[in-house]
Structure formats: C-alpha cells, structure tokens
Amino acid sequence: MAHDGTLHPNLHGFTFCVGPTRVDATGWIKLRSADPADAPRIMSNFLTTEVDLNLMRQSVDLGRQIAAQPCYAHLGVREVDPGPTVTSGKKLDDYLRDHTEGDFHLAGTCRMGEDRLAVVDAELRVHGIEGLRVVDASVMPSVVSANTNATTIMIGEKAADMILGKPPLPRADVSLPA
C-alpha cells in the first residue's frame, strides 16, 4: 500500500517501520469544548526537537543498512520511499516531517504520580475527583521502550484487581536460563 492509500496488487515488496521508542519532545491533549462528544485537540509535537529529528534520520539510515544486507540481495531490493536520492539535509527532513506518524502509541497525558503535574495516584484515582479513575496508556509516567499494547493490558488487569480489592500477587522468583 502506498502512502496515499492505493494498493499495488502486482508489486511485491516490504516495508521497514523505523523510529525511536522514546522521544525528546512532549505533546499535549486538550478538550475541544465542554461537549464530551467532541474529539479532543491533540498535538504530538513530532520532530520538533533536533534530538528527535536526528533520531529519525538515524532510523532511516538503519533501515537502509538492513535492506542492503546480503540476505535481501535475491529480492532485487529497490528503495521506493523516500527514495535513494533523499539522503540528508532539507529533502530528508521535509520527507520525515511529512510522513512521520505516531502509530497510535501515544501515552502519558494523565500520568501517575504525586507531583503537581500528575493526574492520577498509584491506584489510578484522579487527584481531587472522588470516584473517578483513568485506566489506559495515558497514566504511564514515561513511555515504555516497546509497543504500549501489552503494558496497557497489564494496567487494565492491575486496575481491575485494585477496584475489586484483590491483594497484589506475591513476588515471583523466576530463574532465567544461562
């Protein structure tokens, strides 16, 4: 599938989705209005710091290095997007700014903690509002270095146990293979 959503049924290929797991910039989410049916305003602030832009440049370079490995030679690898001539400078930065996406793993907008910027406590109760909890990826104090799905499921399971008043599971001593 191309960036514009069109399919190319007779074209074979592969895609590397590359990028940093942790970023430097922080975004925000705000209510659009008092109407709960209105979608929120979300600003991710992707690539707004030199650190993040440099990480994405390195990610593209790493993807190219992987595609150039001998094991892919028999596939006739040919870079389509951003293209072999887009290697640095303004052209690469413009490409990155036009094509970088968050892959639906934004987190930390209602982070857990006790400081003035924290929204929920250690039991996911919203500070200052009785009877309200937040149970999703937004409570992560920092983003995990992985897909957030499994972590979010764990947050939901732990929250269910806390709401039901179940005691924490006992510590598990696990031996790892040598």
PDB file of C-alpha atoms in Angstrom:
ATOM      1  CA  MET A   1       0.000   0.000   0.000  1.00  0.00           C
ATOM      2  CA  ALA A   2       1.297   3.442  -0.869  1.00  0.00           C
ATOM      3  CA  HIS A   3       1.215   6.450   1.479  1.00  0.00           C
ATOM      4  CA  ASP A   4      -1.835   7.714  -0.418  1.00  0.00           C
ATOM      5  CA  GLY A   5      -3.749   4.512   0.443  1.00  0.00           C
ATOM      6  CA  THR A   6      -3.681   2.999  -3.038  1.00  0.00           C
ATOM      7  CA  LEU A   7      -2.943  -0.693  -3.442  1.00  0.00           C
ATOM      8  CA  HIS A   8      -0.443  -2.119  -5.893  1.00  0.00           C
ATOM      9  CA  PRO A   9      -1.584  -5.770  -6.252  1.00  0.00           C
ATOM     10  CA  ASN A  10       1.131  -6.784  -8.732  1.00  0.00           C
ATOM     11  CA  LEU A  11       4.009  -5.221  -6.837  1.00  0.00           C
ATOM     12  CA  HIS A  12       5.886  -7.229  -4.243  1.00  0.00           C
ATOM     13  CA  GLY A  13       7.908  -5.549  -1.556  1.00  0.00           C
ATOM     14  CA  PHE A  14       8.476  -4.988   2.104  1.00  0.00           C
ATOM     15  CA  THR A  15       8.469  -2.084   4.473  1.00  0.00           C
ATOM     16  CA  PHE A  16      10.593  -1.140   7.443  1.00  0.00           C
ATOM     17  CA  CYS A  17       8.754   0.909  10.018  1.00  0.00           C
ATOM     18  CA  VAL A  18      11.598   2.614  11.831  1.00  0.00           C
ATOM     19  CA  GLY A  19      11.856   5.179  14.555  1.00  0.00           C
ATOM     20  CA  PRO A  20      12.864   5.785  18.155  1.00  0.00           C
ATOM     21  CA  THR A  21      10.941   4.207  21.007  1.00  0.00           C
ATOM     22  CA  ARG A  22      11.448   7.232  23.218  1.00  0.00           C
ATOM     23  CA  VAL A  23      11.346  10.807  22.041  1.00  0.00           C
ATOM     24  CA  ASP A  24      12.573  14.114  23.400  1.00  0.00           C
ATOM     25  CA  ALA A  25       9.576  16.334  22.621  1.00  0.00           C
ATOM     26  CA  THR A  26       6.352  16.227  24.595  1.00  0.00           C
ATOM     27  CA  GLY A  27       2.942  16.918  23.188  1.00  0.00           C
ATOM     28  CA  TRP A  28      -0.392  17.764  24.718  1.00  0.00           C
ATOM     29  CA  ILE A  29      -4.077  16.907  24.642  1.00  0.00           C
ATOM     30  CA  LYS A  30      -6.812  19.430  25.420  1.00  0.00           C
ATOM     31  CA  LEU A  31     -10.564  19.457  25.423  1.00  0.00           C
ATOM     32  CA  ARG A  32     -12.071  20.989  22.301  1.00  0.00           C
ATOM     33  CA  SER A  33     -15.205  22.061  24.173  1.00  0.00           C
ATOM     34  CA  ALA A  34     -17.415  21.152  27.119  1.00  0.00           C
ATOM     35  CA  ASP A  35     -19.274  18.663  24.881  1.00  0.00           C
ATOM     36  CA  PRO A  36     -17.944  15.149  25.672  1.00  0.00           C
ATOM     37  CA  ALA A  37     -18.829  14.032  22.125  1.00  0.00           C
ATOM     38  CA  ASP A  38     -16.343  16.491  20.619  1.00  0.00           C
ATOM     39  CA  ALA A  39     -12.989  14.946  19.730  1.00  0.00           C
ATOM     40  CA  PRO A  40     -10.077  16.312  21.785  1.00  0.00           C
ATOM     41  CA  ARG A  41      -7.346  18.523  20.357  1.00  0.00           C
ATOM     42  CA  ILE A  42      -4.106  16.533  20.159  1.00  0.00           C
ATOM     43  CA  MET A  43      -0.664  17.945  19.407  1.00  0.00           C
ATOM     44  CA  SER A  44       2.026  15.263  19.297  1.00  0.00           C
ATOM     45  CA  ASN A  45       4.901  17.678  18.560  1.00  0.00           C
ATOM     46  CA  PHE A  46       6.651  15.052  16.423  1.00  0.00           C
ATOM     47  CA  LEU A  47      10.099  16.098  15.224  1.00  0.00           C
ATOM     48  CA  THR A  48      10.011  19.471  16.938  1.00  0.00           C
ATOM     49  CA  THR A  49      13.390  18.995  18.596  1.00  0.00           C
ATOM     50  CA  GLU A  50      16.749  18.481  16.939  1.00  0.00           C
ATOM     51  CA  VAL A  51      17.214  15.365  19.089  1.00  0.00           C
ATOM     52  CA  ASP A  52      14.057  13.749  17.654  1.00  0.00           C
ATOM     53  CA  LEU A  53      14.831  14.784  14.090  1.00  0.00           C
ATOM     54  CA  ASN A  54      18.328  13.324  14.395  1.00  0.00           C
ATOM     55  CA  LEU A  55      16.923  10.063  15.804  1.00  0.00           C
ATOM     56  CA  MET A  56      14.605   9.763  12.803  1.00  0.00           C
ATOM     57  CA  ARG A  57      17.474  10.452  10.381  1.00  0.00           C
ATOM     58  CA  GLN A  58      19.427   7.660  12.087  1.00  0.00           C
ATOM     59  CA  SER A  59      16.369   5.389  11.886  1.00  0.00           C
ATOM     60  CA  VAL A  60      16.113   5.863   8.110  1.00  0.00           C
ATOM     61  CA  ASP A  61      19.827   5.154   7.787  1.00  0.00           C
ATOM     62  CA  LEU A  62      19.485   1.989   9.868  1.00  0.00           C
ATOM     63  CA  GLY A  63      16.552   0.792   7.748  1.00  0.00           C
ATOM     64  CA  ARG A  64      18.647   1.320   4.629  1.00  0.00           C
ATOM     65  CA  GLN A  65      21.570  -0.594   6.159  1.00  0.00           C
ATOM     66  CA  ILE A  66      19.274  -3.515   6.966  1.00  0.00           C
ATOM     67  CA  ALA A  67      17.763  -3.541   3.455  1.00  0.00           C
ATOM     68  CA  ALA A  68      21.286  -3.567   1.968  1.00  0.00           C
ATOM     69  CA  GLN A  69      22.246  -6.812   3.735  1.00  0.00           C
ATOM     70  CA  PRO A  70      23.218  -9.767   1.506  1.00  0.00           C
ATOM     71  CA  CYS A  71      20.221 -11.806   2.662  1.00  0.00           C
ATOM     72  CA  TYR A  72      17.937  -9.402   0.774  1.00  0.00           C
ATOM     73  CA  ALA A  73      20.002  -9.304  -2.438  1.00  0.00           C
ATOM     74  CA  HIS A  74      17.965 -12.023  -4.193  1.00  0.00           C
ATOM     75  CA  LEU A  75      14.834  -9.896  -3.736  1.00  0.00           C
ATOM     76  CA  GLY A  76      16.117  -7.146  -6.005  1.00  0.00           C
ATOM     77  CA  VAL A  77      15.671  -4.540  -3.302  1.00  0.00           C
ATOM     78  CA  ARG A  78      14.955  -1.082  -4.642  1.00  0.00           C
ATOM     79  CA  GLU A  79      14.131   1.803  -2.342  1.00  0.00           C
ATOM     80  CA  VAL A  80      10.868   3.462  -3.296  1.00  0.00           C
ATOM     81  CA  ASP A  81      10.164   5.794  -0.414  1.00  0.00           C
ATOM     82  CA  PRO A  82      11.737   8.263   0.410  1.00  0.00           C
ATOM     83  CA  GLY A  83      13.985   7.244  -2.490  1.00  0.00           C
ATOM     84  CA  PRO A  84      17.733   6.669  -2.805  1.00  0.00           C
ATOM     85  CA  THR A  85      18.466  10.326  -3.645  1.00  0.00           C
ATOM     86  CA  VAL A  86      16.881  11.585  -0.412  1.00  0.00           C
ATOM     87  CA  THR A  87      19.818  11.029   1.899  1.00  0.00           C
ATOM     88  CA  SER A  88      20.312  14.137   4.020  1.00  0.00           C
ATOM     89  CA  GLY A  89      19.610  17.784   4.511  1.00  0.00           C
ATOM     90  CA  LYS A  90      16.373  19.616   3.861  1.00  0.00           C
ATOM     91  CA  LYS A  91      14.953  16.958   1.494  1.00  0.00           C
ATOM     92  CA  LEU A  92      15.220  14.212   4.114  1.00  0.00           C
ATOM     93  CA  ASP A  93      13.975  16.460   6.927  1.00  0.00           C
ATOM     94  CA  ASP A  94      10.991  17.557   4.809  1.00  0.00           C
ATOM     95  CA  TYR A  95      10.214  13.928   3.979  1.00  0.00           C
ATOM     96  CA  LEU A  96      10.362  12.963   7.655  1.00  0.00           C
ATOM     97  CA  ARG A  97       8.129  15.853   8.705  1.00  0.00           C
ATOM     98  CA  ASP A  98       5.578  14.972   6.002  1.00  0.00           C
ATOM     99  CA  HIS A  99       5.490  11.220   6.644  1.00  0.00           C
ATOM    100  CA  THR A 100       6.197  10.539  10.334  1.00  0.00           C
ATOM    101  CA  GLU A 101       3.256   9.035  12.196  1.00  0.00           C
ATOM    102  CA  GLY A 102       2.727   8.050  15.823  1.00  0.00           C
ATOM    103  CA  ASP A 103       1.318   4.578  15.198  1.00  0.00           C
ATOM    104  CA  PHE A 104      -1.333   5.081  17.892  1.00  0.00           C
ATOM    105  CA  HIS A 105       1.025   4.579  20.822  1.00  0.00           C
ATOM    106  CA  LEU A 106       0.805   7.986  22.447  1.00  0.00           C
ATOM    107  CA  ALA A 107       0.935   7.812  26.231  1.00  0.00           C
ATOM    108  CA  GLY A 108       1.437   9.791  29.414  1.00  0.00           C
ATOM    109  CA  THR A 109      -1.220  12.515  29.138  1.00  0.00           C
ATOM    110  CA  CYS A 110      -2.710  11.655  32.570  1.00  0.00           C
ATOM    111  CA  ARG A 111       0.422  10.394  34.180  1.00  0.00           C
ATOM    112  CA  MET A 112       0.607   8.717  37.537  1.00  0.00           C
ATOM    113  CA  GLY A 113       2.450  10.388  40.371  1.00  0.00           C
ATOM    114  CA  GLU A 114       2.237  12.724  43.342  1.00  0.00           C
ATOM    115  CA  ASP A 115       3.717  15.945  41.962  1.00  0.00           C
ATOM    116  CA  ARG A 116       1.631  18.897  40.736  1.00  0.00           C
ATOM    117  CA  LEU A 117       1.653  17.686  37.104  1.00  0.00           C
ATOM    118  CA  ALA A 118       0.455  14.155  37.922  1.00  0.00           C
ATOM    119  CA  VAL A 119      -3.205  13.396  37.213  1.00  0.00           C
ATOM    120  CA  VAL A 120      -3.687  10.049  38.966  1.00  0.00           C
ATOM    121  CA  ASP A 121      -2.287   8.410  42.088  1.00  0.00           C
ATOM    122  CA  ALA A 122      -0.740   4.925  42.375  1.00  0.00           C
ATOM    123  CA  GLU A 123      -4.243   3.387  42.339  1.00  0.00           C
ATOM    124  CA  LEU A 124      -5.174   5.355  39.187  1.00  0.00           C
ATOM    125  CA  ARG A 125      -7.607   7.624  41.056  1.00  0.00           C
ATOM    126  CA  VAL A 126      -7.839  11.116  39.612  1.00  0.00           C
ATOM    127  CA  HIS A 127      -6.431  13.630  42.107  1.00  0.00           C
ATOM    128  CA  GLY A 128      -9.209  15.749  43.596  1.00  0.00           C
ATOM    129  CA  ILE A 129     -12.145  13.884  41.995  1.00  0.00           C
ATOM    130  CA  GLU A 130     -13.779  11.172  44.052  1.00  0.00           C
ATOM    131  CA  GLY A 131     -14.910   8.015  42.265  1.00  0.00           C
ATOM    132  CA  LEU A 132     -13.019   8.592  39.005  1.00  0.00           C
ATOM    133  CA  ARG A 133     -10.074   6.570  37.731  1.00  0.00           C
ATOM    134  CA  VAL A 134      -8.122   6.603  34.479  1.00  0.00           C
ATOM    135  CA  VAL A 135      -7.114   3.174  33.220  1.00  0.00           C
ATOM    136  CA  ASP A 136      -5.218   3.326  29.938  1.00  0.00           C
ATOM    137  CA  ALA A 137      -1.829   4.222  28.433  1.00  0.00           C
ATOM    138  CA  SER A 138      -2.233   7.837  29.470  1.00  0.00           C
ATOM    139  CA  VAL A 139      -1.292   7.001  33.083  1.00  0.00           C
ATOM    140  CA  MET A 140       2.233   5.882  32.159  1.00  0.00           C
ATOM    141  CA  PRO A 141       4.695   8.281  33.834  1.00  0.00           C
ATOM    142  CA  SER A 142       7.033   7.663  30.898  1.00  0.00           C
ATOM    143  CA  VAL A 143       6.649   5.712  27.693  1.00  0.00           C
ATOM    144  CA  VAL A 144       7.838   2.110  27.750  1.00  0.00           C
ATOM    145  CA  SER A 145      10.505   1.042  25.251  1.00  0.00           C
ATOM    146  CA  ALA A 146       8.115  -1.250  23.406  1.00  0.00           C
ATOM    147  CA  ASN A 147       4.680  -1.353  21.857  1.00  0.00           C
ATOM    148  CA  THR A 148       2.359   0.014  24.537  1.00  0.00           C
ATOM    149  CA  ASN A 149      -0.375  -2.584  23.992  1.00  0.00           C
ATOM    150  CA  ALA A 150       0.827  -5.274  26.425  1.00  0.00           C
ATOM    151  CA  THR A 151       1.657  -2.676  29.074  1.00  0.00           C
ATOM    152  CA  THR A 152      -1.796  -1.121  28.723  1.00  0.00           C
ATOM    153  CA  ILE A 153      -3.452  -4.532  29.104  1.00  0.00           C
ATOM    154  CA  MET A 154      -1.410  -5.044  32.292  1.00  0.00           C
ATOM    155  CA  ILE A 155      -2.521  -1.627  33.583  1.00  0.00           C
ATOM    156  CA  GLY A 156      -6.142  -2.655  32.976  1.00  0.00           C
ATOM    157  CA  GLU A 157      -5.689  -6.008  34.736  1.00  0.00           C
ATOM    158  CA  LYS A 158      -3.989  -4.365  37.722  1.00  0.00           C
ATOM    159  CA  ALA A 159      -6.694  -1.677  37.905  1.00  0.00           C
ATOM    160  CA  ALA A 160      -9.417  -4.339  37.862  1.00  0.00           C
ATOM    161  CA  ASP A 161      -7.740  -6.086  40.806  1.00  0.00           C
ATOM    162  CA  MET A 162      -7.432  -2.785  42.727  1.00  0.00           C
ATOM    163  CA  ILE A 163     -11.075  -1.863  42.084  1.00  0.00           C
ATOM    164  CA  LEU A 164     -12.196  -5.338  43.211  1.00  0.00           C
ATOM    165  CA  GLY A 165      -9.993  -5.053  46.324  1.00  0.00           C
ATOM    166  CA  LYS A 166      -7.830  -8.047  45.443  1.00  0.00           C
ATOM    167  CA  PRO A 167      -4.418  -8.128  47.144  1.00  0.00           C
ATOM    168  CA  PRO A 168      -1.324  -7.782  44.965  1.00  0.00           C
ATOM    169  CA  LEU A 169       0.119 -11.011  43.626  1.00  0.00           C
ATOM    170  CA  PRO A 170       3.065 -12.386  45.611  1.00  0.00           C
ATOM    171  CA  ARG A 171       6.555 -11.729  44.334  1.00  0.00           C
ATOM    172  CA  ALA A 172       7.674 -14.352  41.815  1.00  0.00           C
ATOM    173  CA  ASP A 173      11.237 -15.622  41.843  1.00  0.00           C
ATOM    174  CA  VAL A 174      11.950 -16.646  38.273  1.00  0.00           C
ATOM    175  CA  SER A 175      15.146 -18.390  37.210  1.00  0.00           C
ATOM    176  CA  LEU A 176      16.382 -17.368  33.806  1.00  0.00           C
ATOM    177  CA  PRO A 177      18.281 -19.814  31.606  1.00  0.00           C
ATOM    178  CA  ALA A 178      22.025 -19.244  31.490  1.00  0.00           C
TER     179      ALA A 178
END
